[in-house]
Coordinates of C-alpha atoms and ligand atoms in Angstrom, one line a residue:
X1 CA 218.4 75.0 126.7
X2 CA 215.0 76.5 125.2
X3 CA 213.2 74.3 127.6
X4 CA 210.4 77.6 127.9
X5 CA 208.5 76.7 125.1
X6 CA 206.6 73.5 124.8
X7 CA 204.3 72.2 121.9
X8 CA 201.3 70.5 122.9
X9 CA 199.2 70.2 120.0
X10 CA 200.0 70.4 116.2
X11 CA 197.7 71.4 113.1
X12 CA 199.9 72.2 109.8
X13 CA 202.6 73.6 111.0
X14 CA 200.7 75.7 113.1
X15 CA 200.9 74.9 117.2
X16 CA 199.6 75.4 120.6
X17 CA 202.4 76.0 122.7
X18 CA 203.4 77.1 126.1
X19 CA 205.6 80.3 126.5
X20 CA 207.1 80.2 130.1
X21 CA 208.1 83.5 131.3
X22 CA 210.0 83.1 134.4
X23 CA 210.7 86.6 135.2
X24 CA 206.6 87.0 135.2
X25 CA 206.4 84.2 136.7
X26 CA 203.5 83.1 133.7
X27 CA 202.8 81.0 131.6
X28 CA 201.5 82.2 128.1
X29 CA 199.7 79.9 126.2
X30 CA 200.1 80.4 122.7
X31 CA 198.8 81.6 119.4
X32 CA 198.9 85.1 121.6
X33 CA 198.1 88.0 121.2
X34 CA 200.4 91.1 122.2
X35 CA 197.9 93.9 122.5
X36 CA 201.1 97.2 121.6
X37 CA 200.7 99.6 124.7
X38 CA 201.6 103.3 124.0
X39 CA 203.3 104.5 127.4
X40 CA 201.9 107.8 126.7
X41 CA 198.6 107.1 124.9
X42 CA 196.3 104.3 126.5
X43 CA 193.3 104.3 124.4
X44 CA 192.4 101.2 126.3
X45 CA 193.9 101.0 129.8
X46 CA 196.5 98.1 130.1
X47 CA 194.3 96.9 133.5
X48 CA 191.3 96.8 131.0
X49 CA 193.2 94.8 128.5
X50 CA 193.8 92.2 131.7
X51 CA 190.6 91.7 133.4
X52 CA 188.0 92.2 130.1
X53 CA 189.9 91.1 127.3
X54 CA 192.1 88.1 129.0
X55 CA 195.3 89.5 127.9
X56 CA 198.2 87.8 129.7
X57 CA 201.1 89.4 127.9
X58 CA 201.5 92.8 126.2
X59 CA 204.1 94.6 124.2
X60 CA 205.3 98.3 124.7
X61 CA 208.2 100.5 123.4
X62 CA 211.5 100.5 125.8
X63 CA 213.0 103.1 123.6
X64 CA 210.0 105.3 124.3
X65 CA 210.7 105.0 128.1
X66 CA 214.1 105.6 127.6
X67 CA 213.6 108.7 125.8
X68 CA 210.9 110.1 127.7
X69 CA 211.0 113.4 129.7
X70 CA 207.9 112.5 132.1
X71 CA 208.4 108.3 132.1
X72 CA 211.9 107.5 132.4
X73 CA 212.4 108.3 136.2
X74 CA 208.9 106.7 136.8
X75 CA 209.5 103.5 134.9
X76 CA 213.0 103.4 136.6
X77 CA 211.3 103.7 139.9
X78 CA 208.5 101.7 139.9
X79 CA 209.4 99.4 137.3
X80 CA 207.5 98.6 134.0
X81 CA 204.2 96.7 135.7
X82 CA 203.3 99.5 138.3
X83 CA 203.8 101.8 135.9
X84 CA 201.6 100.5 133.1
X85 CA 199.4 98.6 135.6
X86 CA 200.0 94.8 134.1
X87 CA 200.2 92.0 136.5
X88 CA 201.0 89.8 133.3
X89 CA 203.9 89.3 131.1
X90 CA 205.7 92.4 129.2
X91 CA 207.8 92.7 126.3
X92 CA 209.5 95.4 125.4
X93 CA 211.0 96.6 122.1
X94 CA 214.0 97.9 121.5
X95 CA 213.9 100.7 119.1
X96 CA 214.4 99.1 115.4
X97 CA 211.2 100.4 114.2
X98 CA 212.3 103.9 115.0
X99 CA 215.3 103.3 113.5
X100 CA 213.3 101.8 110.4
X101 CA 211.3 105.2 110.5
X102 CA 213.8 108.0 111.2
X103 CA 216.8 106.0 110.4
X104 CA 218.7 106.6 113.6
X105 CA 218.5 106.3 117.2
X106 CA 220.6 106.9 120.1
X107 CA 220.8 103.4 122.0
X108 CA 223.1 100.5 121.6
X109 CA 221.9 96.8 122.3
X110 CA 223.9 96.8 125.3
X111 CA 222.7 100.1 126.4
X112 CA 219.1 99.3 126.0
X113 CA 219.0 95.6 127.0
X114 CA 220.5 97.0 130.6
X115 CA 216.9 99.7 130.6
X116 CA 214.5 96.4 129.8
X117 CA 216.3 94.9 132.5
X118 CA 216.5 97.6 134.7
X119 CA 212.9 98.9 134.3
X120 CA 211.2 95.1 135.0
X121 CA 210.3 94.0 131.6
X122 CA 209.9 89.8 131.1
X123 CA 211.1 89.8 127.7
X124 CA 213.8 92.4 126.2
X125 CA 215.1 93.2 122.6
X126 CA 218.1 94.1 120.7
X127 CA 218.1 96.7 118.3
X128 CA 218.6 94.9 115.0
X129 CA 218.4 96.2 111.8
X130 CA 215.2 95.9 110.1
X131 CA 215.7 95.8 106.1
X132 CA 212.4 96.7 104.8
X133 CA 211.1 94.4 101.6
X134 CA 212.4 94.5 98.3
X135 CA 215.9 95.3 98.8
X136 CA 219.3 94.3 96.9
X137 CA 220.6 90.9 98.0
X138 CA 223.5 93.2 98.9
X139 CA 221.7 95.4 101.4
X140 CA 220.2 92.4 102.9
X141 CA 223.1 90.3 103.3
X142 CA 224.8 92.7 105.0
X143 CA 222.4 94.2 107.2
X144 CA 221.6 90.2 108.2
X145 CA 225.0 90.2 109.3
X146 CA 225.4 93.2 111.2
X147 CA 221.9 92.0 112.9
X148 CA 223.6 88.9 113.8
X149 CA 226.7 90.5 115.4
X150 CA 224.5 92.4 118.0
X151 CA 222.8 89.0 118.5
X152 CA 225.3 87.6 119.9
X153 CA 226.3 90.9 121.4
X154 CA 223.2 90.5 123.8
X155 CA 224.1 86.8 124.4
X156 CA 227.1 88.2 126.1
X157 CA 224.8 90.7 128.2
X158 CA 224.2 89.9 131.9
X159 CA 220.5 89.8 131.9
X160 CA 218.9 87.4 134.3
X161 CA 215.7 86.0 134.3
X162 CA 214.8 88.6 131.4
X163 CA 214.1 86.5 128.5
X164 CA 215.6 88.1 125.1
X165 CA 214.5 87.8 121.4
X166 CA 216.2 87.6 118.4
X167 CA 214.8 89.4 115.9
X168 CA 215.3 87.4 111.9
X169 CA 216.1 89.8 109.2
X170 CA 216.6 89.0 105.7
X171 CA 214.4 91.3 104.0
X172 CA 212.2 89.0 100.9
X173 CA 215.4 87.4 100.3
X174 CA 214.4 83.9 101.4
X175 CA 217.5 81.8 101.3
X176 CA 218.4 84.8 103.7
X177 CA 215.6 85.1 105.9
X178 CA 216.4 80.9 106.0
X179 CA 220.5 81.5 107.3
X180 CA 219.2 84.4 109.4
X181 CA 216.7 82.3 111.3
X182 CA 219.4 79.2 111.5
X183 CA 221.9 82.2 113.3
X184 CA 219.7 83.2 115.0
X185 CA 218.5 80.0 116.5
X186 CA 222.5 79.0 117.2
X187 CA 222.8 81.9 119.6
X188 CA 220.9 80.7 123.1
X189 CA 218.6 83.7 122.9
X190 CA 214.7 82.6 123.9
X191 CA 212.5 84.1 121.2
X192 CA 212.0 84.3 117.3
X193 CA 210.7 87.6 116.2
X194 CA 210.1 87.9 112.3
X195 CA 211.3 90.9 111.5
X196 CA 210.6 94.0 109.0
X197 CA 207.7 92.5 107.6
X198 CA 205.0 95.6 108.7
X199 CA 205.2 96.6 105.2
X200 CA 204.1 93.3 103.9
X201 CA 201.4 93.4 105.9
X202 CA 200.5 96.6 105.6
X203 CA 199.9 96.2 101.5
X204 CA 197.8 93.0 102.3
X205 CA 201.1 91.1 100.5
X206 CA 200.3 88.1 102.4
X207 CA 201.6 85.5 100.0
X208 CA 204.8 87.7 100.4
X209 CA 204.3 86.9 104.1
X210 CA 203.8 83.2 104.1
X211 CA 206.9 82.9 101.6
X212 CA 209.1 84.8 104.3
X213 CA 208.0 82.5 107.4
X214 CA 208.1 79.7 105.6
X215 CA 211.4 80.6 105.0
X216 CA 212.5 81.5 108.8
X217 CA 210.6 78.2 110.2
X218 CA 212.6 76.2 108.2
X219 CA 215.9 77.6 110.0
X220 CA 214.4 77.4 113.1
X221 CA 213.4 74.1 115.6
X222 CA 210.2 73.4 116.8
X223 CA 211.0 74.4 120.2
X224 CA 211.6 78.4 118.8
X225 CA 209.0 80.3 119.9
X226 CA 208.2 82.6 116.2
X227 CA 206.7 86.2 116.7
X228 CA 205.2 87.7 114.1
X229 CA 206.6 91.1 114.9
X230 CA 203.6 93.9 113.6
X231 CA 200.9 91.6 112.9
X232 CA 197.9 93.6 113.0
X233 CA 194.8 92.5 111.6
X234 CA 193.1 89.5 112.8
X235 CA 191.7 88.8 108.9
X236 CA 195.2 87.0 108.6
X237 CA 196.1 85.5 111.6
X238 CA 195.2 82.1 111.1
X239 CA 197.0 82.0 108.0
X240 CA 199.9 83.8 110.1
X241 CA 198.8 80.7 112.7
X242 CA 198.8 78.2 110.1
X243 CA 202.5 78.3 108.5
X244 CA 203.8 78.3 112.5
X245 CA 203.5 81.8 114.3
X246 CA 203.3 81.6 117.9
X247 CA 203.2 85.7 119.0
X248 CA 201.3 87.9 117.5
X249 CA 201.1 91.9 118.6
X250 CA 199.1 94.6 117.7
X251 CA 198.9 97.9 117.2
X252 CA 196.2 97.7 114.9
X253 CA 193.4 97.6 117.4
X254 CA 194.2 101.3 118.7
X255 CA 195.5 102.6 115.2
X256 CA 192.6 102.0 113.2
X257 CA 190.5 102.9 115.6
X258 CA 191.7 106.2 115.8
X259 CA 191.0 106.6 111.6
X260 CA 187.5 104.9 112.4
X261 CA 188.0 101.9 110.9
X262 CA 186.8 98.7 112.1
X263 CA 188.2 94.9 112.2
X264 CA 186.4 92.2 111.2
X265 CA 187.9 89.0 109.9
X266 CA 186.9 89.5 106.5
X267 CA 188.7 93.1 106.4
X268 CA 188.1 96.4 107.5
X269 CA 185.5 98.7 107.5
X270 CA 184.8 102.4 107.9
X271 CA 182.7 103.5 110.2
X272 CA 180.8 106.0 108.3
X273 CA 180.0 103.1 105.7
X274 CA 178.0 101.0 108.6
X275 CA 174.6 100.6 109.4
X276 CA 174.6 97.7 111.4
X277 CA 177.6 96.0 113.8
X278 CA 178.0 92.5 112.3
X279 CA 179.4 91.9 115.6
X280 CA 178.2 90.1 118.9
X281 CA 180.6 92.3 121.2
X282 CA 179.2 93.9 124.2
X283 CA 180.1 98.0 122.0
X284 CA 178.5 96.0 118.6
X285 CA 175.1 94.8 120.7
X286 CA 175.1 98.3 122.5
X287 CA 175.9 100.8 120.4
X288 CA 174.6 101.8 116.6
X289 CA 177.0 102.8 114.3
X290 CA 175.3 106.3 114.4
X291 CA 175.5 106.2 117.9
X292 CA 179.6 105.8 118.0
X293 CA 179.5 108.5 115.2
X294 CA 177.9 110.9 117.1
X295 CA 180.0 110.1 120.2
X296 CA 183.2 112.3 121.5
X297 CA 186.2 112.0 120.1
X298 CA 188.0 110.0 122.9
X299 CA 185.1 107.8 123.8
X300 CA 184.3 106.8 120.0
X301 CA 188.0 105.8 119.6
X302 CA 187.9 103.7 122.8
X303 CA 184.9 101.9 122.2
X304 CA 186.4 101.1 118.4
X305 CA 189.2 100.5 120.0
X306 CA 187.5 97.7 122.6
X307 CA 185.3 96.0 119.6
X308 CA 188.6 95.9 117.8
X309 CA 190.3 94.2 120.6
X310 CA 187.1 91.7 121.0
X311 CA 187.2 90.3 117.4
X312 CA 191.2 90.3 117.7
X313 CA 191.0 88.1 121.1
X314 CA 188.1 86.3 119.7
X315 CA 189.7 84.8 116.2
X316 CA 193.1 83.7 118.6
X317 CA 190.8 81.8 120.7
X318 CA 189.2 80.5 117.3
X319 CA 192.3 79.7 115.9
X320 CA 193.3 77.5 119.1
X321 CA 190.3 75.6 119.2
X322 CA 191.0 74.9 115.7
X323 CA 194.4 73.7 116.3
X324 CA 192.8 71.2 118.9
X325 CA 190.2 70.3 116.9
X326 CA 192.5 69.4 113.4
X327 CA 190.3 71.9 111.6
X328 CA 192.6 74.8 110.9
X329 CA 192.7 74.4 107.6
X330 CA 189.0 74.8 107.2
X331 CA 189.2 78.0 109.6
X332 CA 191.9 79.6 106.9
X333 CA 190.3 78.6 104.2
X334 CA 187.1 79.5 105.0
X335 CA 189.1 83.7 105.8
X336 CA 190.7 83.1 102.5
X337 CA 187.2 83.3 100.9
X338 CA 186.9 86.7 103.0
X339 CA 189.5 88.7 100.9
X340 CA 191.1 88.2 98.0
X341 CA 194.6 88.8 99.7
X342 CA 194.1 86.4 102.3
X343 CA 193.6 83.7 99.6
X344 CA 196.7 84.7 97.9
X345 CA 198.3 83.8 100.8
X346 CA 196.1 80.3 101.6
X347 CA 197.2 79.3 97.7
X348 CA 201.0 80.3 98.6
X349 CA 200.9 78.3 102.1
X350 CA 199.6 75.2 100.3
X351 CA 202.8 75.3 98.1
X352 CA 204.7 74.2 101.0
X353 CA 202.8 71.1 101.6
X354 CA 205.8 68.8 102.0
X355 CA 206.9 71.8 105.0
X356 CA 203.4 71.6 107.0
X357 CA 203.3 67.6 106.6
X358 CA 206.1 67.0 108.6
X359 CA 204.2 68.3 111.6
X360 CA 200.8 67.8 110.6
X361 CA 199.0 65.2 112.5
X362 CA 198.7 61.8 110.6
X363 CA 194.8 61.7 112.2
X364 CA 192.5 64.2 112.9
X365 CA 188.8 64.4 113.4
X366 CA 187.5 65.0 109.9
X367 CA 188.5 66.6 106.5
X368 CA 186.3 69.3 105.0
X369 CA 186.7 69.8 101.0
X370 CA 185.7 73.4 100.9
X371 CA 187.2 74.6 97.6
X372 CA 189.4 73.4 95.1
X373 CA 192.2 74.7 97.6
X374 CA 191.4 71.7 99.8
X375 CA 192.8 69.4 97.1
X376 CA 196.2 70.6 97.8
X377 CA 196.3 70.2 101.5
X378 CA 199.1 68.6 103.6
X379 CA 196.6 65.3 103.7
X380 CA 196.6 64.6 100.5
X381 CA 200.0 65.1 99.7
X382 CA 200.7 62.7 102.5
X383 CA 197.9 59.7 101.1
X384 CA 199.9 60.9 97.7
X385 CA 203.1 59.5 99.4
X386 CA 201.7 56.2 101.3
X387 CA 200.4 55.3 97.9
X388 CA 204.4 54.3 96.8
X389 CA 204.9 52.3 99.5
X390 CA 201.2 49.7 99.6
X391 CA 201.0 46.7 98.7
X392 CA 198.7 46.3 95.6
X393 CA 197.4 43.0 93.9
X394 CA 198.0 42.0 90.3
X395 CA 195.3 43.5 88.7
X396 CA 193.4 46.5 90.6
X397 CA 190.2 47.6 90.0
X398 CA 189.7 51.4 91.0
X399 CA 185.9 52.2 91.5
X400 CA 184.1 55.6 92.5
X401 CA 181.0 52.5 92.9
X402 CA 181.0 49.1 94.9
X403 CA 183.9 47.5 95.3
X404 CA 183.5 44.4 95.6
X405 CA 185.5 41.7 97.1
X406 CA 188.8 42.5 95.7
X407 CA 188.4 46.4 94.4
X408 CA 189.7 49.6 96.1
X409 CA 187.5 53.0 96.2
X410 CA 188.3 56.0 94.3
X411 CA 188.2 59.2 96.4
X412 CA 188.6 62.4 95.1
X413 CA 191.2 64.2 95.8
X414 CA 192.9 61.2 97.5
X415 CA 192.6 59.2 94.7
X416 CA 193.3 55.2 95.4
X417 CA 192.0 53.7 99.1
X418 CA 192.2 50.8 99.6
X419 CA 189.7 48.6 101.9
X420 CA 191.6 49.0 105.4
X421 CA 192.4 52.2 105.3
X422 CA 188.2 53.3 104.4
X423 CA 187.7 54.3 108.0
X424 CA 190.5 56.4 108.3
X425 CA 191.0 59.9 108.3
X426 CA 191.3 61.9 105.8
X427 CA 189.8 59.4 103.8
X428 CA 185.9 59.6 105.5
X429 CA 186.3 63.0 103.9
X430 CA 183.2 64.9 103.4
X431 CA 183.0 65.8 100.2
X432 CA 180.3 68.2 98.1
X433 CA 178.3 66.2 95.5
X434 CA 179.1 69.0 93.0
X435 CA 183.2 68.5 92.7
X436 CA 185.5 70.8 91.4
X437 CA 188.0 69.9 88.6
X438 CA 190.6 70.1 91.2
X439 CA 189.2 67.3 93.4
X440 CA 189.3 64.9 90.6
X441 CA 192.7 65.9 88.9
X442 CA 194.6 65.4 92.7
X443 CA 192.5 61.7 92.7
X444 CA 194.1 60.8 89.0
X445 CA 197.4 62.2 90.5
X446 CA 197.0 59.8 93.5
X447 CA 196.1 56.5 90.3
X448 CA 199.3 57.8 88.4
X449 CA 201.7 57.0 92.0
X450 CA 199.9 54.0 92.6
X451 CA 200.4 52.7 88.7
X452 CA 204.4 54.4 88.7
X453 CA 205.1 52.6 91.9
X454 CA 203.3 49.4 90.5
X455 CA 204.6 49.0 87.2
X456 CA 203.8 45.5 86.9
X457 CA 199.8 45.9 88.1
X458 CA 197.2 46.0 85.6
X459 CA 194.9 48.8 86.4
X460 CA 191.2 49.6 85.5
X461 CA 189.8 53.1 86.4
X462 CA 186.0 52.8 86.9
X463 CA 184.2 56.1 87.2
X464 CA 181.0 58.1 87.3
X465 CA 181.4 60.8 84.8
X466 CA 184.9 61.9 85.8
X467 CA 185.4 65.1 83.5
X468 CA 187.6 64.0 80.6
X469 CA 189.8 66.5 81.4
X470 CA 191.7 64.9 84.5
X471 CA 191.2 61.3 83.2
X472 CA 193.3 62.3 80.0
X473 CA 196.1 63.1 82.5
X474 CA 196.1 59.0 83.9
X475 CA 199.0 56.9 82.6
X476 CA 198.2 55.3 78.7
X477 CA 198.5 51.9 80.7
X478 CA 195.5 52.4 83.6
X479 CA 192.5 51.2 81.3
X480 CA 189.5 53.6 82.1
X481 CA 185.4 52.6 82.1
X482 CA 182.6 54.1 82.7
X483 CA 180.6 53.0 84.8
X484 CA 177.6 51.3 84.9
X485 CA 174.9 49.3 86.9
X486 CA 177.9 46.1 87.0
X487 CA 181.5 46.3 87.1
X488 CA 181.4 43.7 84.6
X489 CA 180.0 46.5 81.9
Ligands
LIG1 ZN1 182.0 94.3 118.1

């Protein structure tokens, strides 16, 4: 069972993976982006979003179809791919988020699951209830439940090759969104959307976000594929990437384009407000602002539309290189000094350290300290951890200088190294000459495990102007020195 999705490479908890989708006959390689489709509104052809932009799976609205005067008997007919002209992979939805909007609609799971089927689509969806932010535990609880039941209502539906997702409510209740996400994963459905979480996203509440699929990932295995159902704006999705999203659609890259706004993965921007394109797209290189201004209605939203998609396509295939690389946490932190909101949620993904070690890789190509963020990365927790179990001598001189024969380094933020472990990552860490407070307080957290762990060792801290600040916070025992031209001094 859930032998379609396969990791191949870890950074954080964030993967490259591969989605088989039998009934497409594909194989999506993921971080992905689902560019949303509007059967009735293509401001950028689905054929275009396949041959220019690379897209190999796309998402569209099976309730839509369902409902529709002038595309039901078509879709029936010529099934979902002729109609939208997709030789890829296609998801549908179901109809929650109508349900989220109007409140009620007029399909059951069973009902609507049969209609994916029917109408050709690769992956279907049940109609769950979304439970919008903020809720009572109450509402939550038992809207989770009632999601559940239709769960493993589709489980029971005949529906072939069709893969089917299972949506994980909860609403910001995170114990919750936890139990939701462990259901979920009990029922033999394929896929992992996170669910009701447009509004988050929507008010830039990222730190919300990462809480909530933090949350879901730890109810889920490694082998669930995670969908981050709504994600729009390609300033977050590495930090989406990053705490273990696999899926991503959007909507975003037509929607804002209609209101004139443009991505960029710093934030948005309004047309009106630009001068230049700070873009290397083929619109951004040909066009002028000015020019796109002055341009019809349709053809301005298109070609917004196609730079939006460019910088949406472009940061996925940023974010997988990064992944392969080991250097995803440099790629998030270097967006969460793009907006303020984004950093919120890089300081609230680094609170679940202990979560991202277990699948972060023990060795990776380098370590970048960037900001005082990077002192609270998964890799120095983990160097935090190995220090309890080394083997220390009786009396340990710690050095930011030469060591010596017989003294260990002193490496901020990892604090204690000792000699065989120099050469290893993350301890060749490039580091600024000018440190934050940060990188020397995690280092004198690394000296107080070494000395708890070593009660018997006699310890001598010798330092290079460490601020007074973090050396006050070293255990009474650890004897600290300045240091001079000799360790003798
Ligand atoms: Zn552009």
């Amino acid at each position: 069972m859930r032998e379609q999705f396969e990791v191949r490479d870890y950074d954080g908890a964030g993967r490259i993976g591969e989605l088989q989708v039998p009934r497409a006959d594909r194989t999506v390689e993921t971080p992905a982006l689902l560019p949303v489709v509007n059967p009735h509104v293509q401001t950028v052809p689905p054929k275009t979003l396949e041959t220019t932009f690379g897209a190999d799976i796309l998402i569209t609205n099976s309730y839509v179809l369902h409902g529709s005067a002038d595309l039901r008997e078509p879709v029936l007919k010529q099934g979902i791919h002729e109609l939208l002209d997709f030789s890829g992979a296609i998801m549908t939805d179901s109809g929650s988020f109508q349900l989220a909007e109007y409140g009620k609609i007029d399909v059951d799971t069973e009902e609507i699951l049969a209609f994916q089927r029917e109408i050709g689509s690769d992956i279907g969806t049940p109609v769950d209830i979304p439970t919008p932010p903020d809720v009572s535990r109450e509402q939550a609880a038992e809207e989770q439940a009632r999601t559940q039941e239709r769960l493993e209502l589709a489980e029971t539906v005949d529906t072939g090759e069709m893969l089917v997702s299972a949506p994980i409510q909860g609403s910001t209740h995170l114990d919750l969104r936890e139990q939701a996400a462990r259901e979920a994963y009990g029922t033999d459905l394929d896929l992992f959307p996170i669910g009701a979480v447009v509004p988050l996203m929507n008010e830039y509440r990222f730190a919300d976000l990462v809480d909530v699929v933090a949350a879901a990932k730890r109810g889920l295995g490694e082998n669930a594929p995670v969908h981050l159902f709504g994600a729009g704006h390609p300033m977050m999705f590495a930090l989406a990437a990053a705490v273990g999203c696999d899926l991503f659609d959007s909507a975003a890259y037509a929607l804002y384009a209609r209101d004139g706004r443009y991505l960029t993965v710093r934030g948005t921007e309004h047309l009106e407000d630009l001068d230049y394109f700070p873009c290397e797209c083929p619109v951004c290189r040909e066009h002028t602002p000015a020019e796109l201004e002055s341009a019809g209605k349709t053809e301005r939203h298109r070609l917004l539309a196609e730079h939006n998609l460019s910088v949406s396509f472009g940061e996925m295939r940023r974010i997988r290189q990064a992944i392969r690389r080991g250097n995803l946490f440099e790629l998030v932190e270097t967006r969460a000094r793009g907006h303020p909101a984004v950093l919120d949620g890089y300081r609230t993904l680094l609170d679940y350290a202990d979560q991202l070690e277990e699948t972060d890789p023990v060795s990776k190509d380098a370590f970048f300290y960037l900001s005082e963020d990077s002192a609270r990365r998964p890799a120095v927790n983990r160097h935090h951890d190995r220090l309890e179990r080394l083997d220390v001598p009786d009396e340990l001189w710690l050095t930011t200088g030469s060591t010596g024969d017989d003294g260990w380094r002193l490496v901020p933020p990892f604090g204690p190294v000792p000699p065989a472990l120099s050469d290893v990552y993350p301890l060749t860490a490039e580091l600024p000459d000018r440190l934050d407070e940060a990188a020397y307080r995690a280092a004198v957290d690394g000296v107080s495990v070494l000395a708890e762990a070593n009660p018997d060792t006699s310890m001598t801290v010798a330092h290079d102007g460490w601020p007074e600040t973090a050396l006050a916070e070293l255990p009474e025992r650890v004897t600290v020195r300045p240091l001079g031209g000799h360790r003798e001094e």
